[in-house]
CSV table of C-alpha atoms in Angstrom, one decimal:
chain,number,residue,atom,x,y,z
A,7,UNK,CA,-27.1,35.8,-99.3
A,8,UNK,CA,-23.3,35.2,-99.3
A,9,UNK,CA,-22.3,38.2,-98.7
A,10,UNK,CA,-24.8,38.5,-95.5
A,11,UNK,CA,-22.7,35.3,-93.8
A,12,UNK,CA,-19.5,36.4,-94.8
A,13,UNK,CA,-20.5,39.7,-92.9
A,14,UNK,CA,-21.7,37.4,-90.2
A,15,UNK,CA,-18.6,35.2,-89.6
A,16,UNK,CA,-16.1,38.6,-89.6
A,17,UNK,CA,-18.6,39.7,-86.7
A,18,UNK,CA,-18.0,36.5,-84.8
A,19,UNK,CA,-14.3,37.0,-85.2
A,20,UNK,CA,-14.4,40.4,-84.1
A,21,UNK,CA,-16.6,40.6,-80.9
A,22,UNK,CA,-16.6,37.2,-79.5
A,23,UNK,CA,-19.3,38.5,-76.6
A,24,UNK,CA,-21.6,38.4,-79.4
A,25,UNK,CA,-21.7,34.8,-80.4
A,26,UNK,CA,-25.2,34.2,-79.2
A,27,UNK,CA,-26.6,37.1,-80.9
A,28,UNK,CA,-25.0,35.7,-84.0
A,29,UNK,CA,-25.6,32.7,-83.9
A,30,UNK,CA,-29.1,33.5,-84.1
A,31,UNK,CA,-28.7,35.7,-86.6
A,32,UNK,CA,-27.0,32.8,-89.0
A,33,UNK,CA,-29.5,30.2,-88.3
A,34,UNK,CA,-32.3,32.7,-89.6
A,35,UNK,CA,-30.2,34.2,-92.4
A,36,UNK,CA,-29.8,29.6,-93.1
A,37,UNK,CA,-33.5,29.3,-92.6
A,38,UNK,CA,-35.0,32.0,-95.3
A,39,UNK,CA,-32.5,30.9,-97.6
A,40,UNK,CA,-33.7,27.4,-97.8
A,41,UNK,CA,-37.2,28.9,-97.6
A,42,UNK,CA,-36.6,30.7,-100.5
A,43,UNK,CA,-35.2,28.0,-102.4
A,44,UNK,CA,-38.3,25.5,-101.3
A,45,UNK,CA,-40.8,27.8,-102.0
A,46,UNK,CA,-39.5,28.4,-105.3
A,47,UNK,CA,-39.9,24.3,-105.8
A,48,UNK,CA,-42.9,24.6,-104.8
A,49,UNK,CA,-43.7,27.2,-106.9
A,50,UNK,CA,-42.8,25.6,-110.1
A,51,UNK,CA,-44.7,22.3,-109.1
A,52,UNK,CA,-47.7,24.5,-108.8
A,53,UNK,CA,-47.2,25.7,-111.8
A,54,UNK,CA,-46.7,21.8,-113.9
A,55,UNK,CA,-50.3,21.0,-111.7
A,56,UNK,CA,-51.7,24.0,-113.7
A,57,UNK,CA,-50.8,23.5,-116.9
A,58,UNK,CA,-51.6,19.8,-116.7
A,59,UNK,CA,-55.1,20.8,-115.0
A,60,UNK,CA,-55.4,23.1,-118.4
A,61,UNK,CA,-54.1,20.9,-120.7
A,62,UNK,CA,-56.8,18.2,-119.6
A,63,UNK,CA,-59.7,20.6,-119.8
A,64,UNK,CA,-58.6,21.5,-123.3
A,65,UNK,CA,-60.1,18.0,-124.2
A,66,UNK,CA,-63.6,19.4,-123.5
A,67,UNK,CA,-63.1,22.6,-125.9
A,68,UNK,CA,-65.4,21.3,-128.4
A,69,UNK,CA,-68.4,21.9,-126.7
A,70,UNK,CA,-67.3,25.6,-126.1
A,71,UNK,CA,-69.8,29.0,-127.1
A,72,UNK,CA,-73.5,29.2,-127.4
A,73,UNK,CA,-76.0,26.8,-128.3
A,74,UNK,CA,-79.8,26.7,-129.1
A,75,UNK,CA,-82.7,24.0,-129.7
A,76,UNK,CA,-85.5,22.4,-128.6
A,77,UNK,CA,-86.1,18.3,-126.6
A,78,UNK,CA,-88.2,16.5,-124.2
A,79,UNK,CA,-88.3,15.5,-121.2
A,80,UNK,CA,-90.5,13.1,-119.4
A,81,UNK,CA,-91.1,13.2,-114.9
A,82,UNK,CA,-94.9,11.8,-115.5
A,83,UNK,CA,-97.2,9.9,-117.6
A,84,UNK,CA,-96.6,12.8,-120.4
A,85,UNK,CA,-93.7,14.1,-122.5
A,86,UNK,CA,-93.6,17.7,-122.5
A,87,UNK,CA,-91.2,19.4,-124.9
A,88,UNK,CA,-89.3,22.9,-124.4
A,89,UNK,CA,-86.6,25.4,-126.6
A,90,UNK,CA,-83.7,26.9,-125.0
A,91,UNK,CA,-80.2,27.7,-124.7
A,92,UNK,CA,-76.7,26.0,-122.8
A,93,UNK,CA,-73.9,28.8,-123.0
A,94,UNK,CA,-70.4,27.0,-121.9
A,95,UNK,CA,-67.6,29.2,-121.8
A,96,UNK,CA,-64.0,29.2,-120.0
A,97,UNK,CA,-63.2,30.6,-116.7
A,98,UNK,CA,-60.0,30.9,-114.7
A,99,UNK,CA,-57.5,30.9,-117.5
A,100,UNK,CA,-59.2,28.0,-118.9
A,101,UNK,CA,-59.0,25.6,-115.6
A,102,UNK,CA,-62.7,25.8,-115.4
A,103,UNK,CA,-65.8,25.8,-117.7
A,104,UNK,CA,-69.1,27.3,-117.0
A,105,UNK,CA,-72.0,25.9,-118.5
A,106,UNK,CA,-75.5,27.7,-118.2
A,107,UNK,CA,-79.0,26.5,-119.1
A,108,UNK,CA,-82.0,27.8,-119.6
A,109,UNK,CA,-85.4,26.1,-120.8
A,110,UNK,CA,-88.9,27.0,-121.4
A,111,UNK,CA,-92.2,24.9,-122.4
A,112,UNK,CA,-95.0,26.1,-125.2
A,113,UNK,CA,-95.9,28.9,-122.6
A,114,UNK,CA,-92.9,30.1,-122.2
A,115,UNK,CA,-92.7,29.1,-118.8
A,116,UNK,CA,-89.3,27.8,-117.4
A,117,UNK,CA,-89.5,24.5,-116.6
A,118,UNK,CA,-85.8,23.5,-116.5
A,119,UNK,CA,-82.6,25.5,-115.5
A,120,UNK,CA,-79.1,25.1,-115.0
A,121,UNK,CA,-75.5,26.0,-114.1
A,122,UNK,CA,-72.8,23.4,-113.6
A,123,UNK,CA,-69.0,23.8,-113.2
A,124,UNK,CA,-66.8,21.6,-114.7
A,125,UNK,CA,-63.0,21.3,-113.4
A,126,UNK,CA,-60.1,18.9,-113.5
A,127,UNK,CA,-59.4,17.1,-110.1
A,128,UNK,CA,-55.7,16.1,-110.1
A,129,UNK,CA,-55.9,13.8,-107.0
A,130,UNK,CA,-58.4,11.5,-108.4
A,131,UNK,CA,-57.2,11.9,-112.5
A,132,UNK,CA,-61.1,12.6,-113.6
A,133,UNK,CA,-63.3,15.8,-114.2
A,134,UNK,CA,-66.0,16.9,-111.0
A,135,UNK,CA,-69.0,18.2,-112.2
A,136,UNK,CA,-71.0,20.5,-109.8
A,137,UNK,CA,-73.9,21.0,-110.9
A,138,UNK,CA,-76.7,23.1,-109.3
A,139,UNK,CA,-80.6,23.7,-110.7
A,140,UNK,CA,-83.1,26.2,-110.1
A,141,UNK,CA,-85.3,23.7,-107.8
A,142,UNK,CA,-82.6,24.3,-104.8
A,143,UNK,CA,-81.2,20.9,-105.6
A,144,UNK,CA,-77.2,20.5,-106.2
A,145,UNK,CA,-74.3,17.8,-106.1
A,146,UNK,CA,-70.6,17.2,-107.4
A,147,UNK,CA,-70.4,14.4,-109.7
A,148,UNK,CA,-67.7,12.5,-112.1
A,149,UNK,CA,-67.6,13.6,-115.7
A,150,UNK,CA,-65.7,11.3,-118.3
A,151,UNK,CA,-64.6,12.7,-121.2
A,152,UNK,CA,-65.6,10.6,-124.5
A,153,UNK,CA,-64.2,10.1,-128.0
A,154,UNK,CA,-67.3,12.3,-129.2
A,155,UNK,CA,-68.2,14.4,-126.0
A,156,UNK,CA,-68.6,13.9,-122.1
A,157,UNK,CA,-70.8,11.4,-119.6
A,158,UNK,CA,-71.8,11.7,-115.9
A,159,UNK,CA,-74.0,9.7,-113.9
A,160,UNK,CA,-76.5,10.6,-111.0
A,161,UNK,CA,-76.4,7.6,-108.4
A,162,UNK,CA,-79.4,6.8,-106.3
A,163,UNK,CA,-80.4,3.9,-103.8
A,164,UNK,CA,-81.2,1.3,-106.5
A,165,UNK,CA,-80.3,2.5,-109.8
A,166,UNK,CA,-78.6,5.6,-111.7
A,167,UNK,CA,-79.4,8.2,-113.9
A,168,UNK,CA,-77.3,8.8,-116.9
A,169,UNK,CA,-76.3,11.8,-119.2
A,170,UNK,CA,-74.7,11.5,-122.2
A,171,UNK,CA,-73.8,14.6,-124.5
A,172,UNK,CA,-72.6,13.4,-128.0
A,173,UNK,CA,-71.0,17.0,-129.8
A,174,UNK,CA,-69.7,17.9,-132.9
A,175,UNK,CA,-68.7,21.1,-133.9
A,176,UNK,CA,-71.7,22.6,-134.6
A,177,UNK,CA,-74.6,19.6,-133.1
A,178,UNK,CA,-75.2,18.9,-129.2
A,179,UNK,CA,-77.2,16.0,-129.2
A,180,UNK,CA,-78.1,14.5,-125.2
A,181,UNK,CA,-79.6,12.0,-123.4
A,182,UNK,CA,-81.0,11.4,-120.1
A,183,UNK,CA,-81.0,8.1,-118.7
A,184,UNK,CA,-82.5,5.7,-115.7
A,185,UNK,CA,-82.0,2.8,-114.6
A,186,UNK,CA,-83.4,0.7,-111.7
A,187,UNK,CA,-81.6,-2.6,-112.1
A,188,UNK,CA,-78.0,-1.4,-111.5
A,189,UNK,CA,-77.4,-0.4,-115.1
A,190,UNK,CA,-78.4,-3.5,-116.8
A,191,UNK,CA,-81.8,-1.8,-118.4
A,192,UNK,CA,-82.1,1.7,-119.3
A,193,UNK,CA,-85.0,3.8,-120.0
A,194,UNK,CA,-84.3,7.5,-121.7
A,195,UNK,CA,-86.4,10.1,-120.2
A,196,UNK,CA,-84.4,13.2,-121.9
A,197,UNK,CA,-83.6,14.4,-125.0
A,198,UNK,CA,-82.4,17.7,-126.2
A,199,UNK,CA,-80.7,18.5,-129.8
A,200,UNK,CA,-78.9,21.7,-130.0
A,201,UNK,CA,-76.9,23.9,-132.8
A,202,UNK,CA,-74.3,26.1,-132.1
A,203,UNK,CA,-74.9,29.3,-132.5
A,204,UNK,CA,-72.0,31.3,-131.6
């Protein structure tokens, strides 16, 4: 780049009829060099966002590979009960986790399924879960990573609903819970107890 405005300056020595050309010619040669240098800032704080972005969804690693088991769940007067699978794996170079579920009753008819996505917003310092389920319903929720696993809650006019995942490495134990009093009563209306299996 020195070497271009050195070449630039002999010009405007040598052929003062020139100057406007030149001049024009210098303040671009100016312009892409300081858009060089700013892009390369801006390349780098890209690149410290990443890393913090991964370093923060290493905290949810434990709850990582395959996992099978069996719960209940409760939308009526009856509980029923169902077996099935949540597979949670990384995506994006591990700035995003995928979690998959699948659930079937005695007759081996589906009765719950899931995917969610699970990333680190930056702006607001917390994880947004988007979730979506087979029934066409879907939303973006805050996840909080625990000392023993993660928590989200489901807000509705009146009251909440509450999941709590409690993992070690090898148990996924969960909870579903509602409350209609702003959160001072709860009543459990899930429960699902998983191994890992891969």
């Amino acid at each position: 780049m020195g070497t271009l405005l050195i070449g630039l300056f002999e010009v405007v020595k040598g052929h003062k009829g020139e100057l406007v050309v030149i001049k024009t010619m210098l303040l671009a040669a100016i312009f892409l060099a300081f858009s060089v240098s700013f892009g390369q800032i801006d390349q780098e704080a890209q690149e410290r966002v990443i890393e913090a972005q991964r370093a923060e969804m290493k905290k949810l690693d434990i709850g990582m590979g395959k996992w099978e088991g069996s719960g209940w769940m409760q939308q009526g007067p009856e509980k029923q009960t169902f077996t099935g699978i949540e597979n949670v794996q990384r995506k994006l170079g591990g700035l995003a986790i995928l979690v998959e579920g699948k659930f079937t009753n005695q007759q081996n008819v589906v009765i719950h399924e899931t995917l969610a996505v699970i990333s680190y917003n930056t702006k607001n310092k917390t994880y947004d879960f988007s979730t979506y389920l087979a029934s066409g319903l879907k939303g973006i929720y805050e996840l909080t990573s625990t000392a023993d696993g993660w928590q989200w809650h489901i807000p509705f006019t009146g009251g909440k609903i509450r999941y709590t995942t409690k993992l070690t490495t090898d148990t996924w134990f969960e909870t579903g819970e509602m409350s209609q009093d702003e959160g001072k009563t709860w009543r459990k209306f899930f429960e699902m107890n998983l191994k890992r299996v891969q």
